[in-house]
XYZ file of C-alpha atoms in Angstrom:
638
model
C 0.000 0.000 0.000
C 1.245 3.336 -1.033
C 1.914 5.931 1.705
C -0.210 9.543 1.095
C 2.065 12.841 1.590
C 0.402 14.673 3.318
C 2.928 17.370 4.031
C 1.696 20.620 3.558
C 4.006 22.280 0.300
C 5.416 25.379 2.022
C 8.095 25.770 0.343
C 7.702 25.845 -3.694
C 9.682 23.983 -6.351
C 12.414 25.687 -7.985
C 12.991 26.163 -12.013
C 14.701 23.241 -13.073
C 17.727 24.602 -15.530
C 20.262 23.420 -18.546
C 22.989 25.917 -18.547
C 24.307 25.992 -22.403
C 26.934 28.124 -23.675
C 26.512 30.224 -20.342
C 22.586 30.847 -21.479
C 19.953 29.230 -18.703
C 17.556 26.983 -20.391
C 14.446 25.986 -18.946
C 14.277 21.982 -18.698
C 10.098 22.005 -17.732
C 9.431 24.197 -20.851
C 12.725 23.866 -23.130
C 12.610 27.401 -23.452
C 15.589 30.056 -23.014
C 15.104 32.891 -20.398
C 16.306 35.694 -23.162
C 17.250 35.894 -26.484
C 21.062 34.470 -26.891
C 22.178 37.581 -29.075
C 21.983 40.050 -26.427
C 18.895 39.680 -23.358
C 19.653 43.058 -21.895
C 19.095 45.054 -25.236
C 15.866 42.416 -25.975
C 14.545 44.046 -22.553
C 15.249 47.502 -23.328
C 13.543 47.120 -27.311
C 10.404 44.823 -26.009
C 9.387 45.693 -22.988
C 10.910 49.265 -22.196
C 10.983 50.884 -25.486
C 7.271 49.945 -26.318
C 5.883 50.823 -23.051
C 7.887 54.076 -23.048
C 9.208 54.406 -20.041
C 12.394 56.750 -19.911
C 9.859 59.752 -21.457
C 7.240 58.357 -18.755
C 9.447 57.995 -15.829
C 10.741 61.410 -16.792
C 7.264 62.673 -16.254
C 6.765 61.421 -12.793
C 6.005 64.342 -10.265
C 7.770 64.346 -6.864
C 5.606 61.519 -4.678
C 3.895 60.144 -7.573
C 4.323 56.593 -8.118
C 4.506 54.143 -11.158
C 3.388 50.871 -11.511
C 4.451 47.854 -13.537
C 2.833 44.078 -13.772
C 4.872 41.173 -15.105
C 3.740 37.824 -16.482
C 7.525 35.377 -15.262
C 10.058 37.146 -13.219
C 12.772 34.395 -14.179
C 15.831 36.025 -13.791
C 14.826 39.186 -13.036
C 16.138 40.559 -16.149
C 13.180 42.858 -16.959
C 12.693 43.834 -13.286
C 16.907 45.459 -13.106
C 16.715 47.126 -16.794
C 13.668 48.722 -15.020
C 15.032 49.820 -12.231
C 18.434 51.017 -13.808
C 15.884 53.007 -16.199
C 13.698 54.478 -13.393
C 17.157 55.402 -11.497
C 18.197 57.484 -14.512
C 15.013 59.037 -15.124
C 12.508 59.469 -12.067
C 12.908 62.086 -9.515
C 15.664 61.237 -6.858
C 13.254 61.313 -4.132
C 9.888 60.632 -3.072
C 8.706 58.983 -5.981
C 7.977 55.011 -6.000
C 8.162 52.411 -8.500
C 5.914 49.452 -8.012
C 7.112 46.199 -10.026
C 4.473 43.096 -9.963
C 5.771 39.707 -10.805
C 4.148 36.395 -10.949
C 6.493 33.364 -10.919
C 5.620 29.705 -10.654
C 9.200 28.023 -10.369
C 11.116 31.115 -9.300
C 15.160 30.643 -9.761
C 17.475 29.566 -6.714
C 19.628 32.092 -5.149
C 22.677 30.356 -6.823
C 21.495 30.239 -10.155
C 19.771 33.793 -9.954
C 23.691 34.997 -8.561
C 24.991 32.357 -11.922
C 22.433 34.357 -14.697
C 23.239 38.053 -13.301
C 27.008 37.566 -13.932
C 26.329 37.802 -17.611
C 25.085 41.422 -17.306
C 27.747 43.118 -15.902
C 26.453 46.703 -16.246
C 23.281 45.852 -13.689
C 26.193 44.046 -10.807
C 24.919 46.961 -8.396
C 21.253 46.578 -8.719
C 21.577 42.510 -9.224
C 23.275 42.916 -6.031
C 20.649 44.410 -4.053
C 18.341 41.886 -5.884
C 20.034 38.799 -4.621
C 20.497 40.393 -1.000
C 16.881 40.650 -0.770
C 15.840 37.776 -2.560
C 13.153 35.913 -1.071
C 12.663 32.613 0.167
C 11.470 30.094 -2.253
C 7.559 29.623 -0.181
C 4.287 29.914 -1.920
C 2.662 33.209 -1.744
C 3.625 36.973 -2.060
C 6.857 38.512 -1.026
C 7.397 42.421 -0.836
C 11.024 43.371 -1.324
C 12.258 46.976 -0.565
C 14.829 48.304 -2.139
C 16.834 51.440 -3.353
C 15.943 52.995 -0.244
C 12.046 52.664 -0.594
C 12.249 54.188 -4.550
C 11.634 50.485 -5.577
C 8.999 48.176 -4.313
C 9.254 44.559 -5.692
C 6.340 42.691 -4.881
C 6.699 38.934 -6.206
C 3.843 36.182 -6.018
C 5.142 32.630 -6.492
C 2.879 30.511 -7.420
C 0.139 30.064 -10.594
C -0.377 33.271 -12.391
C -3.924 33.292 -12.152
C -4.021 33.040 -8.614
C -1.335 35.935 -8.270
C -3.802 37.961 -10.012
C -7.113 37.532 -8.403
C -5.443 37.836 -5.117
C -2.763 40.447 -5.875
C -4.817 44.170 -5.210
C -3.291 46.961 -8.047
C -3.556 48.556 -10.974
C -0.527 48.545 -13.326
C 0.320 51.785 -16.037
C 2.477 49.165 -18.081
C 2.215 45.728 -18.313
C 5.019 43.015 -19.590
C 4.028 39.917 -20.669
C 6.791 37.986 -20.549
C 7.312 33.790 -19.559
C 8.239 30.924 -22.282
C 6.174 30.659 -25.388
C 2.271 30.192 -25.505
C 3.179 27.123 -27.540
C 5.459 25.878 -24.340
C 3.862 27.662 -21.573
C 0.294 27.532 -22.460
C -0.988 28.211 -19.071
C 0.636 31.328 -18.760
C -1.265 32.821 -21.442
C -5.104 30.921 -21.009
C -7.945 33.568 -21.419
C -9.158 33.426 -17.927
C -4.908 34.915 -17.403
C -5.782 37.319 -20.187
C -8.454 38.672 -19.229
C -7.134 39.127 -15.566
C -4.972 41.515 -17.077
C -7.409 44.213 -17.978
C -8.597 43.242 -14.417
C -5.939 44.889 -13.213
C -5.410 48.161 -15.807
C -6.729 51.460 -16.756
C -7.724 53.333 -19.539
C -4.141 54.317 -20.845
C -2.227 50.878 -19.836
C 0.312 49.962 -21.979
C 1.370 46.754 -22.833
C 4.360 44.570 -24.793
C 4.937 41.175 -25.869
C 7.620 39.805 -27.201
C 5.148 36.920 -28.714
C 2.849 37.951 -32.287
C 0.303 34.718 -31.772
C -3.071 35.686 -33.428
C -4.648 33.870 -30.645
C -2.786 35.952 -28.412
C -3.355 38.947 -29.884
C -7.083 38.463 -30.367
C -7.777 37.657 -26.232
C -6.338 40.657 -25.378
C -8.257 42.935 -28.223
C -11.133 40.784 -26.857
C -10.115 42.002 -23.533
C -10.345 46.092 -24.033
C -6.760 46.095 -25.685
C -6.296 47.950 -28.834
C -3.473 45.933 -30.538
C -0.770 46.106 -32.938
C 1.862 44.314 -34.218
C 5.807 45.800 -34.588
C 8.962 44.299 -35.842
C 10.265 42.052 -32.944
C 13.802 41.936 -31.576
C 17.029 40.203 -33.504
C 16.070 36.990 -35.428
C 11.769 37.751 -33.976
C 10.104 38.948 -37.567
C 7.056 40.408 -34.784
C 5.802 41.134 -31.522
C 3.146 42.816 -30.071
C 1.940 46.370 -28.496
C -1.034 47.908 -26.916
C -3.324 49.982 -25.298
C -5.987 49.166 -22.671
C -8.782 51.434 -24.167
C -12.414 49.267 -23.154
C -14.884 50.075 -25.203
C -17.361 49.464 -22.607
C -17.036 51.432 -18.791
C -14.079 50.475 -17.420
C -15.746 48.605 -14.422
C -13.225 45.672 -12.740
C -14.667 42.698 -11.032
C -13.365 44.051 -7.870
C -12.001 47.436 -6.579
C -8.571 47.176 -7.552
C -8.054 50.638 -7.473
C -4.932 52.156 -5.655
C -6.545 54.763 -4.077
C -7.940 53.636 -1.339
C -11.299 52.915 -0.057
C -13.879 54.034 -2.054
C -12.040 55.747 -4.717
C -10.971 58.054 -2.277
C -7.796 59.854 -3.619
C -4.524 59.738 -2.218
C -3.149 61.157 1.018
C -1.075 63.803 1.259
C -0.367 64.348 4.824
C -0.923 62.063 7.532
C -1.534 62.187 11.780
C -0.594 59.185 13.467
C -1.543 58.825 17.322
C 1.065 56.531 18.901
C 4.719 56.759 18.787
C 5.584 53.097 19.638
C 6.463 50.538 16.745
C 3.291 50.765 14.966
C 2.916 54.235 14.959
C 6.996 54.898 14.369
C 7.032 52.276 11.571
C 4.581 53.602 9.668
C 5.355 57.363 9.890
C 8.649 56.003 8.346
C 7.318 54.488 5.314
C 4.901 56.945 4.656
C 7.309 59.875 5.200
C 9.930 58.030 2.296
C 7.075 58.105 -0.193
C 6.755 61.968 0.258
C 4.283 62.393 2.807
C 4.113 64.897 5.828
C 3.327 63.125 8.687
C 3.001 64.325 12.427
C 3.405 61.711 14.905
C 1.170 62.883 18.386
C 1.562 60.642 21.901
C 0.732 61.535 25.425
C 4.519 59.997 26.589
C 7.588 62.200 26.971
C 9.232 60.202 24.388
C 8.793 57.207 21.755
C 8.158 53.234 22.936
C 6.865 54.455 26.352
C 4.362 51.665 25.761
C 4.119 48.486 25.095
C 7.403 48.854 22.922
C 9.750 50.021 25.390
C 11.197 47.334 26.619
C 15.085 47.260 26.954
C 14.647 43.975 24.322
C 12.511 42.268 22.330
C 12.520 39.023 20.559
C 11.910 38.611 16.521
C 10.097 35.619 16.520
C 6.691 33.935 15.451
C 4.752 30.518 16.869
C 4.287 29.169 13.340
C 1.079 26.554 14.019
C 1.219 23.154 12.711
C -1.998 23.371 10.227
C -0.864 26.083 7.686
C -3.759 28.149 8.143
C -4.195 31.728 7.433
C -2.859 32.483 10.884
C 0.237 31.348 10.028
C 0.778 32.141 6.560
C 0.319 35.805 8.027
C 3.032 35.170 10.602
C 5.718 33.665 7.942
C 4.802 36.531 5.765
C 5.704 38.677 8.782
C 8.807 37.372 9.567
C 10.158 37.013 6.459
C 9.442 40.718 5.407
C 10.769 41.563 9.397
C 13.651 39.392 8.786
C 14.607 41.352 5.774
C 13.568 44.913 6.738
C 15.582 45.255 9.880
C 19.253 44.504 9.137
C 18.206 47.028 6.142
C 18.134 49.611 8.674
C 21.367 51.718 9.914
C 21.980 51.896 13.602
C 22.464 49.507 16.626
C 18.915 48.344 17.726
C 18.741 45.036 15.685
C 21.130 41.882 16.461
C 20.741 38.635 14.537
C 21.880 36.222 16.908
C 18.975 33.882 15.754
C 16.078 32.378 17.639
C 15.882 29.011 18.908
C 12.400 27.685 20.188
C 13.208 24.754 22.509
C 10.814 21.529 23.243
C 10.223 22.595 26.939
C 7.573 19.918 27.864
C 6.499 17.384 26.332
C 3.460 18.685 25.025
C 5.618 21.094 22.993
C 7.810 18.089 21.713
C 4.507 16.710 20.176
C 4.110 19.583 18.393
C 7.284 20.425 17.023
C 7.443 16.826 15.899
C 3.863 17.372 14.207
C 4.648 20.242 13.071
C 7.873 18.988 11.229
C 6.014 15.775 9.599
C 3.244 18.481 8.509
C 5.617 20.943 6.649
C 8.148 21.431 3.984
C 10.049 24.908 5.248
C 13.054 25.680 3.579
C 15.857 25.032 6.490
C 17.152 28.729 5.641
C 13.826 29.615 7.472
C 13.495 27.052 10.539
C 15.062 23.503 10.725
C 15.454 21.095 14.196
C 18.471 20.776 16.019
C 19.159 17.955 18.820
C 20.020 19.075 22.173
C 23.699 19.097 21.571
C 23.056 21.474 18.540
C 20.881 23.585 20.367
C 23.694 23.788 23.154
C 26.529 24.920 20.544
C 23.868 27.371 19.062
C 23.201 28.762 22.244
C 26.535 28.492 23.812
C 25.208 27.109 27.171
C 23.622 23.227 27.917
C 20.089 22.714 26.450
C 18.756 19.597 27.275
C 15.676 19.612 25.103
C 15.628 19.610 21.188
C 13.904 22.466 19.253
C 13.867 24.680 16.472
C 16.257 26.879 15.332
C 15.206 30.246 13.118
C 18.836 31.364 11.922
C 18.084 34.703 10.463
C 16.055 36.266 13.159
C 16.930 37.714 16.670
C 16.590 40.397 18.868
C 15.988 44.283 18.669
C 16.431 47.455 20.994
C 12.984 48.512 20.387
C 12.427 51.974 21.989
C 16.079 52.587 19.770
C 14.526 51.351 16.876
C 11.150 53.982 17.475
C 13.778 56.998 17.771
C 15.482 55.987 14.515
C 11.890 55.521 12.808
C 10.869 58.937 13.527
C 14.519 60.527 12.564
C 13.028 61.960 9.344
C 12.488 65.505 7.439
C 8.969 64.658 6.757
C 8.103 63.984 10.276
C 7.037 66.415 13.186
C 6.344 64.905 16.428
C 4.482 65.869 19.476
C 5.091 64.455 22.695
C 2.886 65.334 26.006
C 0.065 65.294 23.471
C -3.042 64.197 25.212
C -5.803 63.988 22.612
C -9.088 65.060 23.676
C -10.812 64.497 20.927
C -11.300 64.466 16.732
C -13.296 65.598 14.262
C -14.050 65.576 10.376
C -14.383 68.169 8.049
C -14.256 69.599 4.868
C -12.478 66.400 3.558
C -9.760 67.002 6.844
C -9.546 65.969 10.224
C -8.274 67.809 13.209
C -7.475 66.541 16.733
C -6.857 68.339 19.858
C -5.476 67.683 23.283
C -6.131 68.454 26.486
C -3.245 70.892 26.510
C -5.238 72.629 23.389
C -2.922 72.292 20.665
C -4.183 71.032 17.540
C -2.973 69.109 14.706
C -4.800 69.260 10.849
C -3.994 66.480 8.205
C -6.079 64.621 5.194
C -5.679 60.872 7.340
C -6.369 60.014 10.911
C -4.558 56.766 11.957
C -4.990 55.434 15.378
C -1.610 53.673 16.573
C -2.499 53.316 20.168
C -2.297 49.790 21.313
C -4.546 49.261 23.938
C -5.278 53.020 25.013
C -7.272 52.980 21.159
C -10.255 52.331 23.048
C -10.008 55.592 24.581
C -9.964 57.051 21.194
C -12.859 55.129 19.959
C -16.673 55.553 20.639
C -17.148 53.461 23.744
C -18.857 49.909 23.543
C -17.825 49.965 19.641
C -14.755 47.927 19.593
C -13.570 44.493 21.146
C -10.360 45.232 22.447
C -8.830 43.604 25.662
C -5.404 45.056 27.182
C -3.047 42.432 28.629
C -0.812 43.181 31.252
C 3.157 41.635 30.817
C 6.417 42.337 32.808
C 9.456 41.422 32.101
C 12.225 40.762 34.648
C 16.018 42.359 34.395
C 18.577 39.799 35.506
C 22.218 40.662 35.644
C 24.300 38.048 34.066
C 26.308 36.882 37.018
C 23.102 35.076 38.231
C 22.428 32.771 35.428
C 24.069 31.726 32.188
C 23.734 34.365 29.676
C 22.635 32.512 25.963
C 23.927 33.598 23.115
C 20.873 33.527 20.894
C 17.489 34.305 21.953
C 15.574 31.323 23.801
C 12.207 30.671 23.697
C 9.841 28.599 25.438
C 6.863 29.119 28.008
C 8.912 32.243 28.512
C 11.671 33.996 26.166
C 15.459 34.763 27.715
C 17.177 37.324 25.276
C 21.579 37.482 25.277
C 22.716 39.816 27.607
C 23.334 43.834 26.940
C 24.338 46.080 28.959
C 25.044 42.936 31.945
C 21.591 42.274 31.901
C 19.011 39.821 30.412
C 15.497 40.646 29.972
C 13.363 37.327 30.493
C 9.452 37.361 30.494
C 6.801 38.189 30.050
C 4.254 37.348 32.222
C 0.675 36.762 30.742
C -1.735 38.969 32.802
C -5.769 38.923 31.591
C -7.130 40.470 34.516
C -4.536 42.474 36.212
C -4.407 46.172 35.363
C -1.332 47.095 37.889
C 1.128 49.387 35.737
C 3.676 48.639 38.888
C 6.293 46.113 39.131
C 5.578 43.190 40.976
C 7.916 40.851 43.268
C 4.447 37.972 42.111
C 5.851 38.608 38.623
C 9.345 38.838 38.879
C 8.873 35.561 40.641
C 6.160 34.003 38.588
C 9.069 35.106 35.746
C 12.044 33.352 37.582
C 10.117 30.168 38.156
C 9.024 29.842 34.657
C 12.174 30.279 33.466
C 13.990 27.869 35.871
C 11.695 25.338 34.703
C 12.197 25.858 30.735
C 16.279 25.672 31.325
C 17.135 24.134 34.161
C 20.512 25.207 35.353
C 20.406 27.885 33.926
C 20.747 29.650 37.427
C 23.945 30.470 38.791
C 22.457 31.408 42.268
C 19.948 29.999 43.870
C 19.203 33.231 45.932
C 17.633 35.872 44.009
C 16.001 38.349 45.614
C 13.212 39.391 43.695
C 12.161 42.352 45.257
C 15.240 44.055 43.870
C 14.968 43.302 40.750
C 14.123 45.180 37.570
C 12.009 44.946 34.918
C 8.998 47.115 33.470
C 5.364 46.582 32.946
C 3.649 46.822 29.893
C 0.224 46.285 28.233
C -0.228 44.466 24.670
C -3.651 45.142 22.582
C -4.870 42.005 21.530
C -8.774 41.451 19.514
C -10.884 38.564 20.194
C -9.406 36.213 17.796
C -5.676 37.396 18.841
C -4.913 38.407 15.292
C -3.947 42.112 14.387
C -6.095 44.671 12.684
C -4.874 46.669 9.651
C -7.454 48.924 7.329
C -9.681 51.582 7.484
C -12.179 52.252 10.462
C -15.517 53.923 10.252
C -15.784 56.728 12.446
C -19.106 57.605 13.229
C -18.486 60.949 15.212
C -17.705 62.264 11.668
C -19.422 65.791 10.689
C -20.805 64.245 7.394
C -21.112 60.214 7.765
C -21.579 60.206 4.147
C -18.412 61.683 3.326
C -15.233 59.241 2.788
C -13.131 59.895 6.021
C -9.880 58.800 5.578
C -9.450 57.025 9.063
C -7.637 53.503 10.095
C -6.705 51.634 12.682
C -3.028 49.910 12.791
C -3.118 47.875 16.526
C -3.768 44.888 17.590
C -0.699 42.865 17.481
C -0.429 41.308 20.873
C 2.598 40.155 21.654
C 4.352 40.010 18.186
C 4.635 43.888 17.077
C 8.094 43.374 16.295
C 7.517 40.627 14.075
C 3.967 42.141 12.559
C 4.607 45.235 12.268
C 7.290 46.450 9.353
C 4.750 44.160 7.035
C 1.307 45.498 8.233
C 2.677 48.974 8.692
C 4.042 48.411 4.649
C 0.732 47.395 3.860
C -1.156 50.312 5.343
C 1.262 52.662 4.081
C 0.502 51.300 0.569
C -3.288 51.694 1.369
C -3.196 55.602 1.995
C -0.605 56.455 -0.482
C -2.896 54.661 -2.743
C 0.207 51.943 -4.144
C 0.152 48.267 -4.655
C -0.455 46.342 -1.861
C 1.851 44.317 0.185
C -0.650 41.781 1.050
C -3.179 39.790 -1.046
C -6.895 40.050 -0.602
C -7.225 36.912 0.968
C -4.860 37.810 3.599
C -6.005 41.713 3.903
C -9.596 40.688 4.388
C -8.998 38.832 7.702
C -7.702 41.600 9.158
C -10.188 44.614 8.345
C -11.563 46.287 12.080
C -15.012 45.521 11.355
C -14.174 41.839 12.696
C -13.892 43.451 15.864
C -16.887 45.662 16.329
C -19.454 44.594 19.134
C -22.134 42.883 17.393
C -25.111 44.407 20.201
């Protein structure tokens, strides 16, 4: 009898590839990547030159953004003559480029690094490209480069998933992948016809391929068509404009700006300045936005981010449900967003999640037999690997996450909010908001006010103060964290994490915690903590305690509270206000919160996403994965 796999297919299958005369070759489709004579100039004729980019880049206004979709990223060939083009002819700052790819057997690292050697012109960009590159796992992957002027965002999987999930609307379009006669899914008329899904009256498009059928889908499709001498040895190819004959009305609203229609943003006032609130003043303040950044402390991370340390790490669930796709998507973009950063608040010392009962050894075994992760992103180690990792004795096995570790968060909130486009405003107590005449305005209790086109609420758990009462479920949840100074215990040298988390040490101390407090609304230190933290921790490492005689009343620490929703997942999107003058009128409010204990892990991604959302750009994350985590999932049903 035949066994039945039924591991859940993570990670996706790579491009399979015959390397001749230095050319790759695909060996699923027998296809090459680019044209032998000269793939860089093939780009620049096809795709470029017929989409007319330099004289369209060159018309890009300071904060505008452009956006091209992609049928096979490949080698990435199209995407760097792209970027080299926008470099030379966009604005130096403020202004975005958005590059969509779908890819269903995306290259390796090595051979990506083996096909960019032949160009070597693009070695900078390529360079950046292969830093970034993601991990080979099903879904969509957001890469940031150029400092924020390029946004890659890459689906790997079928093409006709990437579109229906993928949420923008391209200015140029490049259909690109083997041959309809090789590839013939790539180019089916459902595929097709997602295309004009996803364009406007004005989209251009370029093929290098001049098949009638071709041709006719996309006429068929709202394309006015023509065909042009092709590249080289190609007699043809084909060009186009989207120009429906009909209203141009898309199955969904893929429009990108914004709820509604609503046009883009072009100042912003956040409330919060912990890592929510300093993330995405950040991002929104590199694509040209003002932003002013308002929070009752005397200083950023006073909340629930200012902890001496925090851990960069996720719980990834045995099922992959949508829960945990979100938290790989997380750390992945986390993983590559902070040591992107300049400054000393992020260490990668890795994480290693150790079997500390047997319950948890049961599911780290299930969760191994259920999965297919690429071992770059989490693989087991034995006991004695988990010791050398760690650099003192572990006596349970676990799993080891080499490219994450630990951050300086309250350093990392200063460095966020280190920008021109930001104004901040500490001691700000806000008394209340209101809409009108397309603006909102907010005032404190001290009586300053603050004016801007978007309201976002950054709070954590004090956002219930900020929202009509009764109209929200969200619970605060009380954690402290215990100082330890290393000459008590064994100081790791990677974070640990278990029933509790035990970070290396800095500054002679190491932060372990943090207590899990429902019901407890104490903002004071407590010796019932500190010890409920000591105990918890003695019994995930034993020995790990160098004396036996700690005297917990002395001890440091801080308390702080997470905002967590009913379902413990985070909430990302736009929030109806109903205090606004005119409820009819579009009010350009949302809510970034929620994320429990994992803000350092959720939040670069969701605060990318939301950032995309009220510039009105491509989105970071796909429909399915957006939808889950709208606020109205969290409004009192009564």
């Amino acid at each position: 009898m035949n066994s039945v796999d039924t591991t859940t297919q993570v990670a996706i299958s790579p491009a399979r590839l015959n390397w001749v005369d230095g050319v790759p070759e695909s060996r699923d489709f027998g296809d090459v990547y680019f044209s032998r004579d000269n793939g860089l100039e093939e780009t620049r004729y096809v795709f470029l030159g017929h989409n007319h980019l330099d004289e369209r880049f060159r018309a890009i206004e300071q904060g505008g953004h452009f956006v091209i979709a992609e049928s096979g990223f490949g080698t990435g060939l199209n995407f760097l003559a792209t970027w080299q083009c926008w470099r030379n002819a966009a604005p130096p700052t403020g202004a975005v480029l958005h590059f969509v790819s779908v890819e269903k057997f995306p290259l390796t690292p090595e051979d990506l690094h083996r096909a960019h050697q032949l160009w070597p012109e693009l070695a900078e960009l390529a360079g950046q490209l292969q830093a970034a590159y993601p991990e080979l796992t099903a879904g969509v992957h957001r890469i940031v480069l150029d400092g924020g002027r390029v946004r890659l965002t890459l689906f790997f999987g079928d093409a006709l998933d990437g579109w229906k999930d993928l949420e923008f609307t391209a200015d140029a379009w490049f259909l690109d992948g083997f041959a309809p006669s090789l590839n013939p899914e790539l180019w089916l008329d459902d595929v097709v016809d997602a295309v004009s899904q996803h364009s406007r009256p004005g989209t251009t498009i370029a093929t290098f391929t001049a098949v009638g059928r071709i041709r006719r889908a996309l006429i068929a499709s709202g394309f006015e068509m023509a065909k042009v001498p092709g590249y080289g040895r190609k007699r043809e190819m084909l060009t186009g404009t989207y120009e429906p004959r009909e209203p141009h009305r898309p199955d969904k609203d893929l429009t990108d700006t914004g709820p509604a229609g609503i046009q883009p943003s072009r100042s912003v006032v956040i409330v919060g300045a912990g890592m929510a609130g300093s993330l995405l003043a950040r991002n929104l303040a590199e694509r040209g936005l003002r932003v002013t950044v308002v929070d009752s402390g005397t200083a950023p991370g006073h909340g629930a981010s200012g902890n001496q340390q925090g851990a960069l790490y996720v719980k990834l669930g045995v099922d992959y449900s949508p829960q945990t796709q979100l938290a790989l998507s997380a750390l992945l973009y986390a993983q590559r967003f902070y040591p992107s950063r300049e400054g000393s608040a992020w260490f990668p010392t890795g994480v290693l999640q150790i079997a500390y009962s047997d319950a948890e050894q049961r599911r780290q075994s299930k969760f191994l037999a259920s999965n297919n992760y690429p071992p770059s992103i989490v693989c087991p180690v034995t006991p004695n690997e988990a010791s050398d990792l760690a650099g003192i004795p572990i006596k349970q096995s676990g799993l080891w996450f080499a490219q994450s570790g630990w951050l300086k968060p309250p350093v990392l909130c200063n460095q966020m909010l280190e920008h021109p486009g930001i104004t901040t405003r500490f001691g700000f107590d806000v008394a209340d908001k209101f809409h009108m005449n397309g603006r909102w305005r907010i005032t404190s209790l001290q009586g300053e006010t603050v004016d801007a086109d978007t309201l976002v609420l950054c709070a954590g758990h004090r956002v219930t103060e900020l929202l009509p009462e009764g109209q929200y479920r969200f619970k605060p949840i009380r954690g402290q964290v215990t100082l330890l100074d290393q000459t008590v215990i064994q100081p790791p040298a990677c974070v640990i994490c278990g029933n509790r988390y035990l970070n290396p040490a800095d500054n002679d101390l190491c932060l372990t915690g943090a207590s899990f407090d429902l019901r407890d609304s104490n903002p004071e230190l407590t010796t019932a903590s500190h010890q409920e933290n000591l105990e918890e921790l003695a019994r995930m490492l034993p020995g790990i305690f160098t004396k036996t005689d700690v005297a917990t009343e002395s001890l440091g620490g801080r308390v702080g509270f997470r905002c967590t929703t009913h379902d413990y997942q985070p909430v990302v999107g736009p929030l109806d206000i109903e205090d606004a003058e005119d409820t009819k009128e579009a009010t350009k409010a949302y809510l970034l919160t929620g994320f429990g204990s994992k803000g350092l892990t959720y939040g670069p991604l969701l605060a990318e996403y939301l950032a995309d959302v009220i510039s009105g750009q491509p989105r970071a994350l796909p429909i399915s994965m957006s939808q889950r985590l709208r606020a109205e999932r969290c409004r009192n049903q009564s």
